[in-house]
Tab-separated table of C-alpha atoms and ligand atoms in Angstrom:
chain	number	residue	atom	x	y	z
A	11	MET	CA	46.674	98.990	103.791
A	12	ASN	CA	48.759	95.914	104.478
A	13	ASP	CA	51.598	96.907	106.808
A	14	GLN	CA	53.103	93.478	107.455
A	15	CYS	CA	56.426	94.249	105.775
A	16	VAL	CA	59.586	96.308	106.002
A	17	LEU	CA	59.666	99.161	103.502
A	18	ILE	CA	63.022	100.107	101.867
A	19	ALA	CA	63.417	103.411	100.112
A	20	GLY	CA	66.216	103.138	97.514
A	21	GLY	CA	67.143	99.955	95.668
A	22	GLY	CA	70.830	100.699	95.033
A	23	PRO	CA	73.450	98.314	96.377
A	24	VAL	CA	72.667	98.908	100.105
A	25	GLY	CA	68.877	98.728	99.656
A	26	LEU	CA	69.246	95.495	97.678
A	27	ILE	CA	71.432	93.826	100.282
A	28	CYS	CA	69.085	94.922	103.072
A	29	ALA	CA	66.183	93.402	101.077
A	30	TYR	CA	68.019	90.190	100.313
A	31	ALA	CA	69.332	89.642	103.834
A	32	LEU	CA	65.876	90.339	105.378
A	33	GLY	CA	64.056	88.273	102.757
A	34	ARG	CA	66.350	85.278	103.446
A	35	ALA	CA	65.546	85.650	107.092
A	36	GLY	CA	61.805	85.402	106.340
A	37	VAL	CA	60.931	89.090	106.645
A	38	PRO	CA	58.636	90.425	103.860
A	39	VAL	CA	60.076	93.528	102.222
A	40	VAL	CA	58.965	96.047	99.679
A	41	VAL	CA	61.651	98.120	97.921
A	42	PHE	CA	60.999	101.359	95.979
A	43	ASP	CA	63.542	102.780	93.552
A	44	GLU	CA	63.065	105.876	91.565
A	45	ASN	CA	65.079	104.617	88.513
A	46	ASP	CA	63.399	102.583	85.780
A	47	GLU	CA	66.223	100.010	85.753
A	48	LEU	CA	69.504	99.268	87.560
A	49	GLN	CA	72.060	101.964	86.837
A	50	GLU	CA	75.410	101.111	85.317
A	51	ASP	CA	77.101	103.063	88.075
A	52	PRO	CA	80.909	103.333	87.764
A	53	ARG	CA	81.412	104.380	91.425
A	54	ALA	CA	82.479	101.686	93.945
A	55	ALA	CA	84.671	98.751	93.000
A	56	THR	CA	86.888	97.799	95.914
A	57	THR	CA	85.348	95.242	98.238
A	58	HIS	CA	87.473	94.755	101.336
A	59	PRO	CA	88.081	91.513	103.299
A	60	ALA	CA	85.748	92.515	106.132
A	61	THR	CA	82.921	92.954	103.572
A	62	LEU	CA	83.762	89.810	101.685
A	63	GLU	CA	83.243	87.905	104.960
A	64	LEU	CA	79.709	89.301	105.135
A	65	LEU	CA	78.955	88.619	101.482
A	66	ASP	CA	80.020	85.058	102.231
A	67	GLN	CA	77.398	84.880	105.001
A	68	ILE	CA	74.707	85.680	102.445
A	69	ASP	CA	76.229	83.259	99.894
A	70	VAL	CA	77.041	85.771	97.178
A	71	VAL	CA	80.801	86.134	97.542
A	72	ASP	CA	81.782	83.615	94.903
A	73	GLU	CA	79.622	85.304	92.280
A	74	VAL	CA	81.024	88.728	93.211
A	75	ALA	CA	84.574	87.349	92.939
A	76	ALA	CA	83.855	85.690	89.622
A	77	ARG	CA	82.617	88.979	88.115
A	78	GLY	CA	85.516	91.018	89.578
A	79	LEU	CA	89.252	91.002	89.823
A	80	THR	CA	91.169	89.686	92.835
A	81	ALA	CA	93.748	92.149	94.074
A	82	ARG	CA	96.158	90.960	96.743
A	83	THR	CA	98.373	94.007	96.880
A	84	PHE	CA	98.181	97.800	96.816
A	85	GLN	CA	100.954	100.314	96.294
A	86	PHE	CA	101.875	103.861	97.304
A	87	TRP	CA	103.802	105.935	94.792
A	88	ASP	CA	105.517	109.290	95.155
A	89	ARG	CA	104.864	111.344	92.040
A	90	PRO	CA	107.739	113.948	92.320
A	91	THR	CA	110.418	111.210	92.600
A	92	GLY	CA	108.567	108.507	90.676
A	93	GLU	CA	109.370	106.085	93.506
A	94	LEU	CA	107.328	103.074	94.459
A	95	VAL	CA	107.310	103.862	98.200
A	96	ALA	CA	105.464	100.894	99.678
A	97	GLU	CA	103.590	97.804	98.654
A	98	PHE	CA	101.171	96.004	101.076
A	99	ASP	CA	100.251	92.389	100.575
A	100	HIS	CA	96.964	91.127	102.057
A	101	ASP	CA	98.440	87.687	102.298
A	102	LEU	CA	99.777	88.784	105.659
A	103	LEU	CA	96.115	88.524	106.794
A	104	ARG	CA	95.865	84.853	105.848
A	105	ASP	CA	95.432	83.844	109.548
A	106	ASP	CA	92.958	86.671	110.166
A	107	THR	CA	90.407	86.191	107.426
A	108	LYS	CA	89.231	83.714	104.873
A	109	PHE	CA	89.656	86.485	102.291
A	110	PRO	CA	93.228	87.849	102.330
A	111	TYR	CA	92.570	90.050	99.291
A	112	VAL	CA	90.144	92.650	97.929
A	113	VAL	CA	87.813	92.035	95.025
A	114	GLN	CA	87.467	94.797	92.492
A	115	CYS	CA	83.849	94.329	91.388
A	116	GLU	CA	81.953	97.324	90.026
A	117	GLN	CA	78.853	98.214	92.124
A	118	PHE	CA	76.456	97.745	89.226
A	119	LYS	CA	77.562	94.117	88.948
A	120	LEU	CA	76.952	93.676	92.704
A	121	CYS	CA	73.490	95.122	92.152
A	122	GLU	CA	72.726	92.772	89.278
A	123	ILE	CA	73.818	89.785	91.365
A	124	ILE	CA	71.679	90.734	94.353
A	125	LYS	CA	68.680	91.845	92.268
A	126	SER	CA	68.496	88.468	90.588
A	127	ARG	CA	68.504	86.829	94.054
A	128	VAL	CA	65.841	89.209	95.336
A	129	ASP	CA	63.636	88.445	92.347
A	130	GLN	CA	63.639	84.756	93.291
A	131	LEU	CA	62.741	85.260	96.940
A	132	ALA	CA	59.065	84.982	97.898
A	133	GLY	CA	57.927	87.957	99.932
A	134	CYS	CA	60.509	90.294	98.465
A	135	ASP	CA	58.986	92.924	96.079
A	136	TYR	CA	61.128	95.404	94.188
A	137	HIS	CA	59.522	98.323	92.328
A	138	PHE	CA	61.359	100.416	89.728
A	139	SER	CA	60.016	103.920	88.829
A	140	HIS	CA	58.697	104.348	92.352
A	141	ARG	CA	60.003	107.513	94.005
A	142	VAL	CA	59.358	108.023	97.715
A	143	THR	CA	58.194	111.532	98.218
A	144	ALA	CA	56.972	111.692	101.822
A	145	VAL	CA	57.246	109.769	105.020
A	146	ARG	CA	55.015	109.829	108.084
A	147	THR	CA	55.082	107.654	111.171
A	148	GLU	CA	52.243	106.361	113.315
A	149	SER	CA	52.663	104.581	116.662
A	150	ASP	CA	52.803	101.108	115.113
A	151	ARG	CA	53.736	101.703	111.456
A	152	VAL	CA	55.388	103.958	108.860
A	153	ILE	CA	53.531	105.249	105.768
A	154	VAL	CA	55.338	106.444	102.654
A	155	THR	CA	53.875	108.295	99.732
A	156	VAL	CA	55.319	107.038	96.482
A	157	ASP	CA	55.203	108.555	92.964
A	158	THR	CA	54.437	105.628	90.662
A	159	PRO	CA	53.791	105.380	86.944
A	160	ASP	CA	50.081	105.206	87.840
A	161	GLY	CA	50.135	108.268	90.025
A	162	PRO	CA	50.821	108.767	93.733
A	163	ALA	CA	50.159	105.918	96.164
A	164	GLU	CA	50.568	105.193	99.855
A	165	HIS	CA	52.280	102.107	101.329
A	166	ALA	CA	52.598	101.101	104.965
A	167	GLY	CA	55.164	98.986	106.723
A	168	ARG	CA	56.223	98.187	110.248
A	169	TYR	CA	59.621	99.811	109.590
A	170	LEU	CA	61.190	101.918	106.882
A	171	ILE	CA	64.874	101.687	105.924
A	172	GLY	CA	66.217	104.734	104.080
A	173	CYS	CA	68.824	103.434	101.647
A	174	ASP	CA	68.192	106.349	99.324
A	175	GLY	CA	71.729	107.714	99.003
A	176	GLY	CA	73.533	110.804	100.191
A	177	ARG	CA	70.636	113.160	99.528
A	178	SER	CA	68.220	110.839	101.392
A	179	LEU	CA	64.667	112.064	101.446
A	180	VAL	CA	63.946	109.602	104.273
A	181	ARG	CA	66.682	111.203	106.413
A	182	LYS	CA	65.362	114.688	105.742
A	183	GLN	CA	61.737	113.665	106.361
A	184	ALA	CA	62.725	112.134	109.678
A	185	GLY	CA	64.405	115.409	110.572
A	186	ILE	CA	67.830	113.769	111.090
A	187	LYS	CA	70.748	116.133	110.735
A	188	PHE	CA	73.641	115.218	108.359
A	189	ASP	CA	76.560	117.210	109.868
A	190	GLY	CA	80.057	117.301	108.426
A	191	PHE	CA	81.633	119.090	105.552
A	192	THR	CA	82.106	119.154	101.763
A	193	TRP	CA	85.633	119.230	100.353
A	194	PRO	CA	86.308	122.231	98.137
A	195	GLU	CA	87.672	120.174	95.263
A	196	ARG	CA	85.734	117.736	93.127
A	197	PHE	CA	87.027	114.274	92.089
A	198	LEU	CA	87.413	113.585	88.390
A	199	VAL	CA	87.347	109.915	87.312
A	200	LEU	CA	88.751	108.988	83.937
A	201	SER	CA	88.702	105.379	82.679
A	202	THR	CA	90.906	103.943	79.986
A	203	GLN	CA	92.119	100.534	78.723
A	204	PHE	CA	95.712	101.658	78.766
A	205	ASP	CA	97.574	99.020	80.722
A	206	PHE	CA	99.235	100.566	83.742
A	207	GLU	CA	100.518	97.221	84.937
A	208	ALA	CA	102.375	96.344	81.730
A	209	ASN	CA	103.578	99.917	81.030
A	210	ARG	CA	104.105	101.377	84.485
A	211	GLY	CA	104.673	98.357	86.841
A	212	MET	CA	101.576	99.244	88.819
A	213	CYS	CA	99.374	96.720	90.617
A	214	TYR	CA	95.549	96.775	90.566
A	215	ARG	CA	95.271	99.452	93.296
A	216	ASN	CA	97.628	102.433	93.388
A	217	TYR	CA	97.788	105.608	95.388
A	218	VAL	CA	100.062	108.349	93.947
A	219	ALA	CA	101.007	111.162	96.368
A	220	ASP	CA	101.831	114.619	95.127
A	221	PRO	CA	101.842	118.025	96.780
A	222	ASP	CA	99.969	119.602	93.852
A	223	GLU	CA	97.552	116.954	92.571
A	224	TRP	CA	97.425	113.323	93.726
A	225	CYS	CA	95.972	110.435	91.710
A	226	ASN	CA	94.480	107.025	92.435
A	227	CYS	CA	94.732	104.318	89.744
A	228	PHE	CA	92.786	101.063	89.844
A	229	LYS	CA	91.968	98.176	87.596
A	230	VAL	CA	88.409	96.817	87.315
A	231	ALA	CA	87.206	93.852	85.257
A	232	GLY	CA	84.775	95.785	82.942
A	233	ASP	CA	83.285	93.498	80.376
A	234	GLY	CA	86.216	91.122	80.666
A	235	PRO	CA	89.864	91.087	79.519
A	236	PRO	CA	91.749	93.364	79.092
A	237	GLY	CA	89.692	95.168	81.795
A	238	ILE	CA	89.518	98.923	82.532
A	239	TRP	CA	91.784	101.244	84.506
A	240	ARG	CA	90.190	104.033	86.480
A	241	THR	CA	92.216	107.106	87.430
A	242	VAL	CA	90.971	109.657	89.980
A	243	TYR	CA	92.199	113.278	90.364
A	244	PRO	CA	91.171	116.273	92.452
A	245	VAL	CA	90.012	119.163	90.290
A	246	ASP	CA	89.230	122.840	90.621
A	247	PRO	CA	85.769	123.377	92.105
A	248	GLU	CA	85.340	126.636	90.240
A	249	ALA	CA	86.048	125.259	86.754
A	250	PRO	CA	82.972	124.704	84.542
A	251	GLU	CA	81.979	120.983	84.309
A	252	ASP	CA	82.027	120.881	80.488
A	253	GLU	CA	85.608	122.152	80.517
A	254	LEU	CA	86.718	119.507	83.059
A	255	LEU	CA	85.146	116.732	81.061
A	256	ALA	CA	86.322	117.951	77.651
A	257	ASP	CA	89.034	116.084	75.717
A	258	ALA	CA	91.573	118.942	76.131
A	259	PHE	CA	91.460	118.826	79.891
A	260	THR	CA	91.090	115.041	80.386
A	261	GLN	CA	93.909	114.179	77.895
A	262	GLN	CA	96.189	116.755	79.582
A	263	LYS	CA	95.431	115.248	83.009
A	264	LEU	CA	96.284	111.720	81.997
A	265	GLN	CA	99.348	112.765	79.965
A	266	ALA	CA	100.696	114.869	82.807
A	267	PHE	CA	100.635	111.873	85.121
A	268	PHE	CA	101.420	109.090	82.725
A	269	PRO	CA	102.853	110.544	79.459
A	270	ILE	CA	102.523	108.388	76.359
A	271	ASP	CA	103.078	109.094	72.630
A	272	GLU	CA	99.426	108.980	71.578
A	273	PRO	CA	96.103	110.242	72.925
A	274	TYR	CA	94.418	108.118	75.620
A	275	ASP	CA	91.272	106.223	74.718
A	276	ILE	CA	89.047	107.559	77.485
A	277	ILE	CA	86.046	105.281	78.047
A	278	HIS	CA	84.274	107.063	80.966
A	279	ARG	CA	84.602	110.485	82.478
A	280	ASN	CA	82.717	111.423	85.639
A	281	LEU	CA	82.855	114.267	88.192
A	282	TYR	CA	81.844	113.947	91.858
A	283	ASN	CA	81.376	116.315	94.719
A	284	VAL	CA	83.023	114.881	97.776
A	285	HIS	CA	81.565	115.060	101.313
A	286	GLN	CA	82.387	113.801	104.812
A	287	ARG	CA	79.099	113.567	106.754
A	288	VAL	CA	77.403	111.239	109.236
A	289	ALA	CA	73.730	111.250	110.230
A	290	ALA	CA	73.041	112.298	113.768
A	291	THR	CA	71.345	108.994	114.362
A	292	PHE	CA	70.799	105.853	112.257
A	293	ARG	CA	67.498	105.140	113.999
A	294	LYS	CA	64.493	107.347	114.764
A	295	GLY	CA	61.670	105.255	115.969
A	296	ARG	CA	60.564	103.016	113.079
A	297	VAL	CA	62.783	104.787	110.592
A	298	LEU	CA	66.336	103.435	110.028
A	299	LEU	CA	69.141	104.649	107.805
A	300	ALA	CA	71.825	102.638	106.061
A	301	GLY	CA	74.550	103.255	103.433
A	302	ASP	CA	75.146	106.722	101.947
A	303	ALA	CA	71.862	107.904	103.482
A	304	ALA	CA	73.622	107.467	106.857
A	305	HIS	CA	77.225	108.381	106.011
A	306	VAL	CA	79.295	109.666	103.113
A	307	ASN	CA	83.071	110.003	102.756
A	308	ASN	CA	85.703	110.614	100.171
A	309	SER	CA	86.524	107.522	98.008
A	310	ILE	CA	90.225	107.229	98.811
A	311	GLY	CA	90.610	103.803	100.400
A	312	GLY	CA	87.241	102.601	98.978
A	313	MET	CA	85.213	102.525	102.138
A	314	GLY	CA	81.822	104.090	101.384
A	315	LEU	CA	79.899	101.145	99.952
A	316	ASN	CA	81.818	98.696	102.146
A	317	GLY	CA	80.471	100.547	105.133
A	318	GLY	CA	76.999	100.461	103.595
A	319	ILE	CA	77.065	96.685	102.993
A	320	GLN	CA	78.194	96.206	106.551
A	321	ASP	CA	75.297	98.411	107.765
A	322	ALA	CA	72.852	96.297	105.725
A	323	ILE	CA	74.002	92.974	107.095
A	324	ASN	CA	74.193	94.247	110.657
A	325	LEU	CA	70.771	95.838	110.476
A	326	ALA	CA	69.054	92.942	108.688
A	327	GLU	CA	70.237	90.494	111.347
A	328	LYS	CA	68.887	92.592	114.187
A	329	LEU	CA	65.677	93.651	112.508
A	330	ALA	CA	64.892	90.023	111.589
A	331	ARG	CA	65.202	89.053	115.267
A	332	VAL	CA	62.893	91.926	116.242
A	333	TRP	CA	60.423	90.911	113.528
A	334	HIS	CA	60.273	87.330	114.618
A	335	GLY	CA	59.915	88.395	118.310
A	336	GLU	CA	63.356	87.052	119.238
A	337	ALA	CA	64.670	90.478	120.346
A	338	ASP	CA	63.134	93.763	121.494
A	339	GLU	CA	63.568	97.030	119.705
A	340	SER	CA	66.696	97.935	121.673
A	341	ALA	CA	68.424	95.750	119.048
A	342	LEU	CA	67.843	98.650	116.648
A	343	ASP	CA	69.517	101.080	119.055
A	344	LEU	CA	72.419	98.636	119.102
A	345	TYR	CA	72.566	98.877	115.338
A	346	ASP	CA	72.802	102.665	115.685
A	347	LEU	CA	75.463	102.473	118.318
A	348	GLN	CA	77.686	99.920	116.515
A	349	ARG	CA	77.444	101.354	113.011
A	350	ARG	CA	77.393	104.995	113.855
A	351	THR	CA	80.363	104.739	116.120
A	352	TYR	CA	82.162	102.828	113.318
A	353	ALA	CA	81.318	105.516	110.807
A	354	VAL	CA	82.440	108.379	113.037
A	355	GLU	CA	85.432	106.908	114.744
A	356	PHE	CA	86.793	104.794	111.943
A	357	VAL	CA	85.600	105.486	108.399
A	358	GLN	CA	85.542	109.304	108.682
A	359	GLN	CA	88.892	109.472	110.328
A	360	GLN	CA	90.574	106.885	108.047
A	361	THR	CA	89.338	108.410	104.834
A	362	ILE	CA	90.319	111.956	105.831
A	363	GLN	CA	93.703	110.644	106.813
A	364	ASN	CA	94.008	108.757	103.471
A	365	LYS	CA	93.333	111.995	101.551
A	366	LYS	CA	95.786	114.069	103.642
A	367	ARG	CA	98.520	111.457	103.115
A	368	LEU	CA	98.284	111.867	99.366
A	369	GLU	CA	97.991	115.672	99.261
A	370	THR	CA	100.246	116.912	101.981
A	371	LYS	CA	102.233	119.919	100.798
A	372	ASP	CA	104.785	120.539	103.523
A	373	PRO	CA	108.017	118.820	102.403
A	374	GLU	CA	109.019	117.657	105.897
A	375	THR	CA	105.575	116.186	106.617
A	376	ARG	CA	105.602	114.490	103.201
A	377	ARG	CA	109.033	112.936	103.847
A	378	GLN	CA	107.895	111.645	107.206
A	379	SER	CA	104.720	110.237	105.805
A	380	MET	CA	106.548	108.377	102.990
A	381	ASP	CA	109.189	107.158	105.452
A	382	GLU	CA	106.471	105.875	107.742
A	383	LEU	CA	104.756	104.032	104.903
A	384	ARG	CA	108.022	102.481	103.723
A	385	ALA	CA	108.977	101.387	107.246
A	386	THR	CA	105.496	99.964	107.889
A	387	ALA	CA	105.510	97.934	104.694
A	388	GLU	CA	108.922	96.524	105.355
A	389	ASP	CA	108.065	95.180	108.836
A	390	PRO	CA	105.556	92.296	108.570
A	391	LYS	CA	104.119	92.870	112.044
A	392	ARG	CA	103.449	96.599	111.413
A	393	ALA	CA	102.254	95.814	107.871
A	394	ARG	CA	99.717	93.295	109.236
A	395	GLU	CA	98.400	95.967	111.716
A	396	PHE	CA	98.149	98.450	108.817
A	397	LEU	CA	96.266	95.884	106.719
A	398	LEU	CA	93.860	95.079	109.500
A	399	GLY	CA	92.907	98.769	109.374
A	400	SER	CA	92.801	99.301	105.636
A	401	SER	CA	90.823	96.080	105.122
A	402	MET	CA	88.220	97.364	107.686
A	403	ILE	CA	88.598	94.100	109.641
A	404	ALA	CA	89.850	95.499	113.053
A	405	ALA	CA	87.283	98.261	113.317
A	406	MET	CA	84.291	96.240	112.063
A	407	ARG	CA	85.010	93.496	114.625
A	408	ARG	CA	85.588	96.049	117.382
A	409	ALA	CA	82.317	97.846	116.665
A	410	GLY	CA	80.445	94.510	116.369
A	411	LYS	CA	81.281	93.773	120.029
A	412	MET	CA	79.885	97.071	121.364
A	413	GLN	CA	76.870	96.759	123.667
A	414	LEU	CA	74.298	99.269	124.874
A	415	ALA	CA	74.979	100.730	128.316
A	416	ALA	CA	72.798	99.031	130.960
A	417	LYS	CA	69.772	101.213	131.929
B	526	FAD	C1	84.228	107.915	92.414
B	526	FAD	C2	83.708	107.097	93.518
B	526	FAD	C3	84.365	105.875	93.770
B	526	FAD	C4	83.880	105.076	94.860
B	526	FAD	N1	84.582	103.896	95.106
B	526	FAD	C5	84.204	103.193	96.168
B	526	FAD	C6	84.893	101.963	96.422
B	526	FAD	O1	85.799	101.498	95.734
B	526	FAD	N2	84.439	101.184	97.442
B	526	FAD	C7	83.432	101.613	98.301
B	526	FAD	O2	83.134	100.956	99.255
B	526	FAD	N3	82.706	102.727	97.999
B	526	FAD	C8	83.096	103.558	96.981
B	526	FAD	N4	82.351	104.641	96.639
B	526	FAD	C9	81.134	104.989	97.388
B	526	FAD	C10	79.913	104.210	96.872
B	526	FAD	O3	79.696	104.439	95.509
B	526	FAD	C11	78.653	104.559	97.674
B	526	FAD	O4	78.949	104.466	99.063
B	526	FAD	C12	77.491	103.662	97.308
B	526	FAD	O5	76.927	103.916	96.088
B	526	FAD	C13	76.329	103.789	98.382
B	526	FAD	O6	75.279	102.930	98.010
B	526	FAD	P1	73.783	103.208	98.491
B	526	FAD	O7	72.962	102.108	98.060
B	526	FAD	O8	73.808	103.581	99.967
B	526	FAD	O9	73.417	104.547	97.768
B	526	FAD	P2	73.230	104.811	96.184
B	526	FAD	O10	74.211	103.996	95.415
B	526	FAD	O11	73.286	106.291	96.017
B	526	FAD	O12	71.796	104.239	95.848
B	526	FAD	C14	70.573	104.905	96.293
B	526	FAD	C15	69.444	104.458	95.471
B	526	FAD	O13	68.303	105.113	95.968
B	526	FAD	C16	67.534	105.601	94.898
B	526	FAD	N5	66.736	106.750	95.456
B	526	FAD	C17	67.184	107.925	95.918
B	526	FAD	N6	66.197	108.740	96.339
B	526	FAD	C18	65.050	107.940	96.188
B	526	FAD	C19	63.732	108.154	96.507
B	526	FAD	N7	63.281	109.283	97.060
B	526	FAD	N8	62.837	107.189	96.241
B	526	FAD	C20	63.215	105.982	95.665
B	526	FAD	N9	64.461	105.730	95.350
B	526	FAD	C21	65.430	106.697	95.619
B	526	FAD	C22	68.572	105.931	93.864
B	526	FAD	O14	67.977	105.956	92.551
B	526	FAD	C23	69.571	104.825	94.005
B	526	FAD	O15	69.203	103.716	93.231
B	526	FAD	C24	82.756	105.454	95.591
B	526	FAD	C25	82.058	106.682	95.344
B	526	FAD	C26	82.552	107.438	94.271
B	526	FAD	C27	81.855	108.735	93.958
């Protein structure tokens, strides 16, 4: 069995970026994905400045921007009063980053872009309809069992990266815990072509706070103009799924937030369970974790895939140096240190805080929170600090400077 490659379980956005970044660095990779084609996944869209900088490093940022929408601003609204509380403009970061804006590009488009690059790279093999079912490690290699259309097969590699999503089999087989919690409510995502900018004065990214039921409202490019608006709501965990996705409920949800005289044209409707969890380690010997396999969080603030892309680029850079004999394996511990600290101390805290800000029930806490947002947005110095956080720049750069303690 040839083991002169890095194996990647899961060829979603994070697995693809790992493969592409490693392949470009001259490391042979083999990717296994259980699906028979790329999924038209309506999940992630927001790509933050910190991540755009990394996509620039691998020369894909222009293509991602061309297929998405550029959004310079985002807004906070208060539902009970209908007030636009605060607007933040990324242009305040023009001296901090080459990308003072976010790009709203659906994750399936990112996958298509990277997959076409991967297909052109020698030494980069991507296999659809290959489900990894077991992992075992030997002293100098990792062996995976894979269900293929021709039956089970074994493949060996020097390392294995688990990019196989929140339910990661690789993480489970490596015996790595995934502690954290699951929110009681589910998130309902409803997409429509109704124009919230023209009719409601919203920008391309909006957060609506409400003590009973908050909402997020975003624009994505879809198949081109006029684009698609996605709205997100918390819904009752006990209610049956078919009821939550039925016309009666979905129409009522949209009409309650944004009343119009006719029924909404609802293009997509999806329900998600929402978790906050981080793997106990991102490295166990020759097994590494990246993306949702390593960390999951609620989608308010759009940080999940951004964190995964950042993992992929960080890991690929270190693993390539190990592969070429330019670094020892402690570089992989450094990956764990930098990216796990970032996930625990930044992404988890930030996304939990983002959710609490929108759902807080206590009137006094709500008032303080809205006042704080308003005052922050009105003061350019404070607004820049806020944006360095929301755009993931400050924390990613801070984590990138961490070093292992001397032994
Ligand atoms: C409603 C919603 C909105 C979101 N919005 C944003 C956003 O705006 N910005 C953002 O940054 N993030 C966002 N996220 C999070 C984002 O979607 C995830 O973080 C992202 O999909 C993680 O990518 P991944 O490649 O790690 O995992 P996945 O996308 O889950 O991909 C895993 C892949 O592995 C494959 N696989 C699984 N098991 C196996 C196996 N055993 N063998 C072989 N293949 C396997 C799967 O088929 C899949 O292709 C959102 C999430 C939701 C639910």
